[in-house]
Short mmCIF file of C-alpha atoms in Angstrom, two decimals:
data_model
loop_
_atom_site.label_atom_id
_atom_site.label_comp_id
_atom_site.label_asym_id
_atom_site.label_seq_id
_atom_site.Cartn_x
_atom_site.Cartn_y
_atom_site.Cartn_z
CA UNK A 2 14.35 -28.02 -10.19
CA UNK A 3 12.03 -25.87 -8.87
CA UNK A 4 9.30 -27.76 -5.96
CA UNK A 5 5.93 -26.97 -6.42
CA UNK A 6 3.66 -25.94 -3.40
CA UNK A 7 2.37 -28.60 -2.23
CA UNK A 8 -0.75 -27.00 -0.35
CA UNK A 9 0.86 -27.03 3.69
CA UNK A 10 4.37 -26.07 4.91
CA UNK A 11 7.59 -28.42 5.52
CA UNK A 12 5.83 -30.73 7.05
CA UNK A 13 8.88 -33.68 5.98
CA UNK A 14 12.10 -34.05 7.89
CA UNK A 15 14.54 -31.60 7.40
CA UNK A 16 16.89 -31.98 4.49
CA UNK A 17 14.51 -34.58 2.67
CA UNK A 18 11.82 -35.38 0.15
CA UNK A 19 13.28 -32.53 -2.38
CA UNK A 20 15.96 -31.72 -5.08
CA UNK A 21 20.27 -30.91 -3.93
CA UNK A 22 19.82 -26.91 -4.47
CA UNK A 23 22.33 -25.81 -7.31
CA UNK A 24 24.53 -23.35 -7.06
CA UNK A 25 24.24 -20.49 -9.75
CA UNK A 26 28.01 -19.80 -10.45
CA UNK A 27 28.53 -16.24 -12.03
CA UNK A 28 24.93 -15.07 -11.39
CA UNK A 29 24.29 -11.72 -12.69
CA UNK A 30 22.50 -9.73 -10.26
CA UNK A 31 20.98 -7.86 -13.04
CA UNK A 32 19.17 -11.14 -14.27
CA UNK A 33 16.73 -10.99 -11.67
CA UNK A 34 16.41 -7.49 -10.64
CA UNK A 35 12.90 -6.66 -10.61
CA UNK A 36 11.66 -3.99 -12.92
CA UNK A 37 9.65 -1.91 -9.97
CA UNK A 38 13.48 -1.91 -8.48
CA UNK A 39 15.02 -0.43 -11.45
CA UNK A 40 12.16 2.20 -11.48
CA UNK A 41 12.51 2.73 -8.30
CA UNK A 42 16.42 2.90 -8.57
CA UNK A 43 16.47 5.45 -11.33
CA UNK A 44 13.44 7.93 -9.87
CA UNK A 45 15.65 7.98 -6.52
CA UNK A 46 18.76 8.79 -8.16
CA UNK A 47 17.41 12.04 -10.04
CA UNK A 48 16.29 13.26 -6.57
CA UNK A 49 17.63 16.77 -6.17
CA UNK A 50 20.37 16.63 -3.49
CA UNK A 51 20.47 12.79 -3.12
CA UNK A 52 24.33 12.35 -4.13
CA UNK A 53 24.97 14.83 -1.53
CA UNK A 54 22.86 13.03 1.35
CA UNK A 55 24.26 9.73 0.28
CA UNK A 56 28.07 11.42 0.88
CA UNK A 57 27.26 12.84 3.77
CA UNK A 58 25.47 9.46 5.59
CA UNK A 59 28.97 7.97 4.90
CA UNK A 60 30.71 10.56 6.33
CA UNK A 61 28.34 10.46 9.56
CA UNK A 62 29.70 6.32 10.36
CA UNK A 63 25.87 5.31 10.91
CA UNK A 64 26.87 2.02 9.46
CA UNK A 65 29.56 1.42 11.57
CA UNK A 66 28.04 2.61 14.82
CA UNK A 67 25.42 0.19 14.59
CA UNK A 68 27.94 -2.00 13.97
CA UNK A 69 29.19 -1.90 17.07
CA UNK A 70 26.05 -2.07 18.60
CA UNK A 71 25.41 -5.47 17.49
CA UNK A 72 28.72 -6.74 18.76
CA UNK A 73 27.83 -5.58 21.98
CA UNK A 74 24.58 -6.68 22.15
CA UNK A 75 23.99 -9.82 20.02
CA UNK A 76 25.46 -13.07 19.04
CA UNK A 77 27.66 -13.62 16.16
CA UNK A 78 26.84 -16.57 14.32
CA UNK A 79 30.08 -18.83 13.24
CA UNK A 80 31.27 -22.83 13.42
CA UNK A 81 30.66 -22.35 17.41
CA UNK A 82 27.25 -19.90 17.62
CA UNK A 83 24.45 -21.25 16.34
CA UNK A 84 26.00 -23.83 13.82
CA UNK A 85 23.19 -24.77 11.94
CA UNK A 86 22.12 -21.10 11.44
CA UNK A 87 25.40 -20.79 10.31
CA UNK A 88 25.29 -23.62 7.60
CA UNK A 89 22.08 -21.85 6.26
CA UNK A 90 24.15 -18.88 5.96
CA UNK A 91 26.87 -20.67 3.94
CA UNK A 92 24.27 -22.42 1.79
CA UNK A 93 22.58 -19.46 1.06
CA UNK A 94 26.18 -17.84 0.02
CA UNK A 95 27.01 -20.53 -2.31
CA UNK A 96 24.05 -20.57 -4.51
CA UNK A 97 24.01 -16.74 -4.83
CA UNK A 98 27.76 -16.92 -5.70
CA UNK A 99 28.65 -14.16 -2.50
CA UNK A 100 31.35 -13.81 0.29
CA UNK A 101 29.79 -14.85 3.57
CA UNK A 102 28.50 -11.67 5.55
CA UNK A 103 28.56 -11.71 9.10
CA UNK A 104 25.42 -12.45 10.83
CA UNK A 105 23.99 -11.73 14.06
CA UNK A 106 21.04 -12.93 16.19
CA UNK A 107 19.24 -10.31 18.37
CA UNK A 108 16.48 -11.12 21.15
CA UNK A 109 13.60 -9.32 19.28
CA UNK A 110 10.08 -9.15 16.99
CA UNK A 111 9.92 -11.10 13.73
CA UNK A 112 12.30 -9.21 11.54
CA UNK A 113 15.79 -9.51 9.82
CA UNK A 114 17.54 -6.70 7.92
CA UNK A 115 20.88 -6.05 6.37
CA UNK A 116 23.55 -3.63 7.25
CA UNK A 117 26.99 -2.12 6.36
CA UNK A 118 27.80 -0.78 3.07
CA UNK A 119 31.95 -1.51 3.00
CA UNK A 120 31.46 -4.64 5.26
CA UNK A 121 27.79 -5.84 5.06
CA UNK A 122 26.21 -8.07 7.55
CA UNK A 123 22.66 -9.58 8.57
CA UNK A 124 21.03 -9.05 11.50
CA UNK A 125 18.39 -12.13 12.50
CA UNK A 126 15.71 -11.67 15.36
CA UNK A 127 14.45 -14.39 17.55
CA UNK A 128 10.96 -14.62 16.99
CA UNK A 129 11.74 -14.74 13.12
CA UNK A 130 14.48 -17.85 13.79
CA UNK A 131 11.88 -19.59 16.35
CA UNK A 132 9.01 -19.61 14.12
CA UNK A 133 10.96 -20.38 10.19
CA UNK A 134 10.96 -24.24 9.34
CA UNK A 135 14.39 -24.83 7.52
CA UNK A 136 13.53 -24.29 3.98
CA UNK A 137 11.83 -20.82 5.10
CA UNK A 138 14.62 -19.72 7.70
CA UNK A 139 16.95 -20.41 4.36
CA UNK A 140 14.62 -18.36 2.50
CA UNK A 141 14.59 -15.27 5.12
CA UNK A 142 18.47 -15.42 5.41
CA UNK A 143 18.55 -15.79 1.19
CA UNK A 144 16.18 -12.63 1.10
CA UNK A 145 19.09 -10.79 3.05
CA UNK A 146 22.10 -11.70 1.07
CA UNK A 147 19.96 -11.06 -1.93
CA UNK A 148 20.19 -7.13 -0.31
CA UNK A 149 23.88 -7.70 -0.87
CA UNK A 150 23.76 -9.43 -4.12
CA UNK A 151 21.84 -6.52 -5.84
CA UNK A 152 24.14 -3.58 -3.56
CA UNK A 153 21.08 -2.43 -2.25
CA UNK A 154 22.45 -2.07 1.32
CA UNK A 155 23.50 1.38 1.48
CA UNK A 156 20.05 2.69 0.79
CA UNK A 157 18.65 -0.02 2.58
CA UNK A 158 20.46 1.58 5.67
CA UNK A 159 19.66 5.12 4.62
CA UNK A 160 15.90 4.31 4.33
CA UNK A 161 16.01 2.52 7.99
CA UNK A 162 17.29 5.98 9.76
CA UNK A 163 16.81 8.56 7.55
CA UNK A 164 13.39 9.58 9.44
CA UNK A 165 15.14 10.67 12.33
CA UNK A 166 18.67 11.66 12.93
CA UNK A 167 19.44 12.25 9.44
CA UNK A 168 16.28 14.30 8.34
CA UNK A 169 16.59 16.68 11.76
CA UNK A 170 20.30 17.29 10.60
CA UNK A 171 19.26 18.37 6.97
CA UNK A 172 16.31 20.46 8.04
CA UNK A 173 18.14 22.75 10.32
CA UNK A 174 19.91 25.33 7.54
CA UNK A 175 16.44 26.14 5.73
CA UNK A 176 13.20 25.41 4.21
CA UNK A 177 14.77 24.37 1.11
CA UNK A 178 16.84 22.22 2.68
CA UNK A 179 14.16 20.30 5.03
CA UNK A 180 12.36 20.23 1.22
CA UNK A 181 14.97 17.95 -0.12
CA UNK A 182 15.21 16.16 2.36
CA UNK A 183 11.74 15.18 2.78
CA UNK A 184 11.75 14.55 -1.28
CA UNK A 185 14.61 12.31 -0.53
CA UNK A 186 12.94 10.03 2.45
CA UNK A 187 10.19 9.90 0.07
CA UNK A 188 11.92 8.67 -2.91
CA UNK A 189 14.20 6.45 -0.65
CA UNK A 190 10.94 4.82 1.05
CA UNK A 191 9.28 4.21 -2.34
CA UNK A 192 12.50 2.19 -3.40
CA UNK A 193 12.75 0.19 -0.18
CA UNK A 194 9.54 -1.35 -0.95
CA UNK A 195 10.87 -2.12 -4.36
CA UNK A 196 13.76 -3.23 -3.66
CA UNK A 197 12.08 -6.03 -1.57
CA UNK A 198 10.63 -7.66 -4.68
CA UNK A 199 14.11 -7.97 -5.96
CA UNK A 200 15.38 -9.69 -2.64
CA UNK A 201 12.50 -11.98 -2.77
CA UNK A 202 13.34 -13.26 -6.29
CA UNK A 203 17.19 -13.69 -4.48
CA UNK A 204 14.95 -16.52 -2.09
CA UNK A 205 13.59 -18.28 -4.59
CA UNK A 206 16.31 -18.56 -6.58
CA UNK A 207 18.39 -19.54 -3.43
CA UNK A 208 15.62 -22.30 -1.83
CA UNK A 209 14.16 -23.19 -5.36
CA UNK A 210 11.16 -24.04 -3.80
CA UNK A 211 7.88 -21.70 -3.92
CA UNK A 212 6.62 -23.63 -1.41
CA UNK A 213 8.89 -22.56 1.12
CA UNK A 214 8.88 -18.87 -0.04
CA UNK A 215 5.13 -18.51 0.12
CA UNK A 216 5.05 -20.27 4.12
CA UNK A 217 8.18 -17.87 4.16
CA UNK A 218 5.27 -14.84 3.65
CA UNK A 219 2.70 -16.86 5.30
CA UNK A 220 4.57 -16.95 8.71
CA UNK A 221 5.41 -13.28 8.78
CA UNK A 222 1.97 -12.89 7.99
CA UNK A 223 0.36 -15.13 10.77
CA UNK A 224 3.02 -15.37 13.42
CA UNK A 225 1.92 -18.85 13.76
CA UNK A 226 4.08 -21.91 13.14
CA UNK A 227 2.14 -24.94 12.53
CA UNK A 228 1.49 -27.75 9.84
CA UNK A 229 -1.55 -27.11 9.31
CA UNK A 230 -1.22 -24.00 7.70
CA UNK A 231 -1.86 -24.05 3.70
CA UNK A 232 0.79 -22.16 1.18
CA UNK A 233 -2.07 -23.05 -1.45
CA UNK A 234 -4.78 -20.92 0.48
CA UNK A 235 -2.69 -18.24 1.43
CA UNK A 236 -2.10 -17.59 -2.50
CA UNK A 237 -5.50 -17.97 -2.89
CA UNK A 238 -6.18 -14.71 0.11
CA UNK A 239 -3.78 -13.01 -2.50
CA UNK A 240 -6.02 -13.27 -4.69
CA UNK A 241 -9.16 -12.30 -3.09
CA UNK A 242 -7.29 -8.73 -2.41
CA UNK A 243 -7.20 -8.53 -5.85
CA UNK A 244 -10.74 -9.24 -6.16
CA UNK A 245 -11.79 -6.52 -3.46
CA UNK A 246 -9.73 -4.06 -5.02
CA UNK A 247 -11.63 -4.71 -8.33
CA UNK A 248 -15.31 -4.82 -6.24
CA UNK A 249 -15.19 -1.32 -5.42
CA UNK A 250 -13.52 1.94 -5.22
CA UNK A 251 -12.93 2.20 -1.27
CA UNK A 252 -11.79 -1.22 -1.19
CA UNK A 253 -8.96 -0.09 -3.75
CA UNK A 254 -7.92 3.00 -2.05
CA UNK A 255 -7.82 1.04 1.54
CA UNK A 256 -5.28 -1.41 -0.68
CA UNK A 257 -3.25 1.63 -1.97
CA UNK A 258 -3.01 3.34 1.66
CA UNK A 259 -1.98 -0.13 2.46
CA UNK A 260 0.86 -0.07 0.29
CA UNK A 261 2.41 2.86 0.57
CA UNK A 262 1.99 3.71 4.76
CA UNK A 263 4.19 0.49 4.55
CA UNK A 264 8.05 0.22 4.34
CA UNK A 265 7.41 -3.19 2.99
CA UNK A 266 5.14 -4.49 -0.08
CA UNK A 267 1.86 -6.38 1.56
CA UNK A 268 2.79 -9.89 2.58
CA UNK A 269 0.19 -11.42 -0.14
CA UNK A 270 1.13 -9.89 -2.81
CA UNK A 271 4.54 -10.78 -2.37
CA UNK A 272 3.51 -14.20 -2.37
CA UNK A 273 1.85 -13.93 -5.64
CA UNK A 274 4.91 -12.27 -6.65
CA UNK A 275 6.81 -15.10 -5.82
CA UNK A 276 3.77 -17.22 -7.77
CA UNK A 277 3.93 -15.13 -10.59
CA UNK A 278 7.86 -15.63 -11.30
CA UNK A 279 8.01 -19.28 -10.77
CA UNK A 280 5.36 -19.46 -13.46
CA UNK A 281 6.78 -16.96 -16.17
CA UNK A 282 9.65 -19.28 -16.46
CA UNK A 283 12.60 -16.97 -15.59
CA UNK A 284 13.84 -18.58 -12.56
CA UNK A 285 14.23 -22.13 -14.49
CA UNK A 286 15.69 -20.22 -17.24
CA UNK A 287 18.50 -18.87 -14.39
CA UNK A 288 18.83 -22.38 -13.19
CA UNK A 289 19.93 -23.40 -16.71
CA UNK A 290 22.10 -20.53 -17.66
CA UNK A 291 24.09 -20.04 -14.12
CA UNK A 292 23.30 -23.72 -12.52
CA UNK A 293 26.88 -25.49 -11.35
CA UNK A 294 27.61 -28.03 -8.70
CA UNK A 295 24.95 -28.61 -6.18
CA UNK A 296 24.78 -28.20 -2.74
CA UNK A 297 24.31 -30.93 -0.67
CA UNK A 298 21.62 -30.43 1.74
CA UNK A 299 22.44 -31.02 5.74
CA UNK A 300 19.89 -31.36 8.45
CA UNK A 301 19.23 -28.26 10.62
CA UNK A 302 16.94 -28.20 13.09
CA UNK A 303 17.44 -30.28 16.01
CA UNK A 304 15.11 -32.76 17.59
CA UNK A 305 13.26 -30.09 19.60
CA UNK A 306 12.73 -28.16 16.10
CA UNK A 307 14.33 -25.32 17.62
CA UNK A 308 17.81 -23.56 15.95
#
C-alpha cells in the first residue's frame, strides 16, 4: 500500500499513477505514538508545578484569543474558500478517523501549526501552500491533524507562547517561582520536538507514500519547488550527518546544539525517521489492522499548479 520513493518529487498528474489511500477506521492513536513522545510526555508531566501552569494557561483564554485573531485576519477554508485545500483537509480527516478542524490560511513564511485545545484548528501559511505538490500539501495538513489525533495541542499551544507572556507572569512572585517556570519551558520545549516525530508518523500513515513525506521535509528544507529535486538524495544528506557526527567530536556537538536550539527535530533526520518506519514494517502492519474503505483520490491543483 505503501509507494516507494521513487528518487524525484510528484512529478505525475495529480491524483494518478498511485494506490486509493485507505482509511484506518478505529485507529488507535497509541499505535503509532513515537517512543521519544512518550518519554517526552511522561518527563514533562513530573515537572514540579506543571499541572498548575497547565490550569492556569486555560484560565488565561490564550487559545481562544488567538482564535479570534485568525478570524479577523485570515481565510477560513470551507466548500467556498479554497476548495481543494479543503478536500485535502477532509481526506486527511477520513483516514485518521477525526472530526474536521477548522482551518485557516494566513499570508506568511513556510509554516503550519495547530491550535485550540476544546475546539482545535490548523493554521496554513502561504509560502508553505505555494510551494507543497498535492501529495506533500496532504502530508503537511496530515502532520497537523496528527497534533489532534495524539491530543498534543494543548502543549503544543503552551510551548508556542510560553516564552513570553506566560513565563513574565510566573516569574513575578519569586525566584522559585521564575525556577519552575523556566524548568517547565524546558521540559515543554524538549516534548515539542518529540512530539513532532509522532505527527510525522500521522503523515505517513495519512499519504501512505514516503515519497511524498520525504519531498514533504525536502521542501521545508530547500524552499525550492521543482522536479528536479531527488527524495532519494536528500535521504542520502541524512545520512552523511550521521556520518559527520561519527567523524569527529565537534562535528557531533555542532549536531547536538543543532537539535536542541531548535523547536523542531532537524529536517533530515526526520526524513530518515520517516525512512526508518516505512521499513520496520509498522505502518503496513496499521494498514492491515485499522485499513477500511478507501478514499477515492480527486485532483487538486489547478492548471496553473497553484491552490
Amino acid at each position: 500500500m505503501f509507494a516507494k520513493p521513487a528518487g524525484t518529487t510528484r512529478a505525475r498528474p495529480a491524483g494518478t499513477g498511485r494506490a486509493p489511500r485507505v482509511r484506518l477506521a478505529g485507529l488507535d492513536a497509541d499505535t503509532f505514538r513515537h517512543p521519544l513522545d512518550l518519554q517526552a510526555t511522561s518527563n514533562l508531566k513530573r515537572v514540579p508545578g506543571f499541572d498548575k501552569a497547565v490550569a492556569k494557561f486555560i484560565e488565561w483564554g490564550v487559545e481562544r484569543v488567538e482564535y479570534v485573531e485568525h478570524t479577523a485576519s485570515g481565510v477560513r477554508v470551507g466548500d467556498r474558500q479554497l476548495p481543494r485545500v479543503h478536500r485535502l483537509l477532509r481526506e486527511a480527516c477520513a483516514v485518521l478517523d477525526i472530526p474536521e478542524p477548522e482551518l485557516f490560511v494566513r499570508q506568511g513564511p513556510m509554516n503550519a501549526y495547530t491550535s485550540g485545545h476544546n475546539h482545535p484548528y490548523v493554521v496554513l501559511f502561504t509560502e508553505l501552500i505555494d510551494i507543497m505538490s498535492e501529495d506533500e500539501l496532504l502530508g503537511v495538513i496530515s502532520h497537523e491533524a496528527g497534533h489532534i489525533k495524539c491530543g498534543h495541542v494543548l502543549y503544543k499551544t503552551m510551548a508556542r507562547v510560553f516564552g513570553g507572556a506566560a513565563s513574565v507572569g510566573m516569574g513575578r512572585a519569586n525566584v522559585m517561582t521564575a525556577a519552575v517556570g523556566i524548568g517547565i519551558r524546558v521540559a515543554l520545549k524538549s516534548w515539542d520536538r518529540a512530539s513532532e516525530f509522532t505527527a510525522d508518523r500521522a503523515a505517513m500513515l495519512a499519504t501512505q507514500d514516503l515519497d511524498a513525506c520525504v519531498g514533504m521535509m525536502m521542501k521545508l528544507a530547500g524552499g525550492v519547488r521543482s522536479d528536479q529535486m531527488s527524495t532519494a538524495a536528500f535521504l542520502e544528506q541524512a545520512r552523511r550527518l550521521d556520518d559527520l557526527a561519527s567523524e569527529s567530536k565537534i562535528s557531533r556537538f555542532h549536531r547536538f546544539q543543532l537539535r536542541v536550539g531548535s523547536s523542531h527535530p532537524l529536517v533530515v533526520e526526520r526524513a530518515r525517521h520517516f525512512h526508518e518506519w516505512i521499513t520496520s514494517g509498522q505502518p503496513g502492519d496499521l494498514i492491515d489492522r485499522y485499513g477500511a474503505a478507501v478514499i477515492p483520490i480527486q485532483p487538486v491543483v489547478g492548471p496553473d499548479g497553484r491552490y
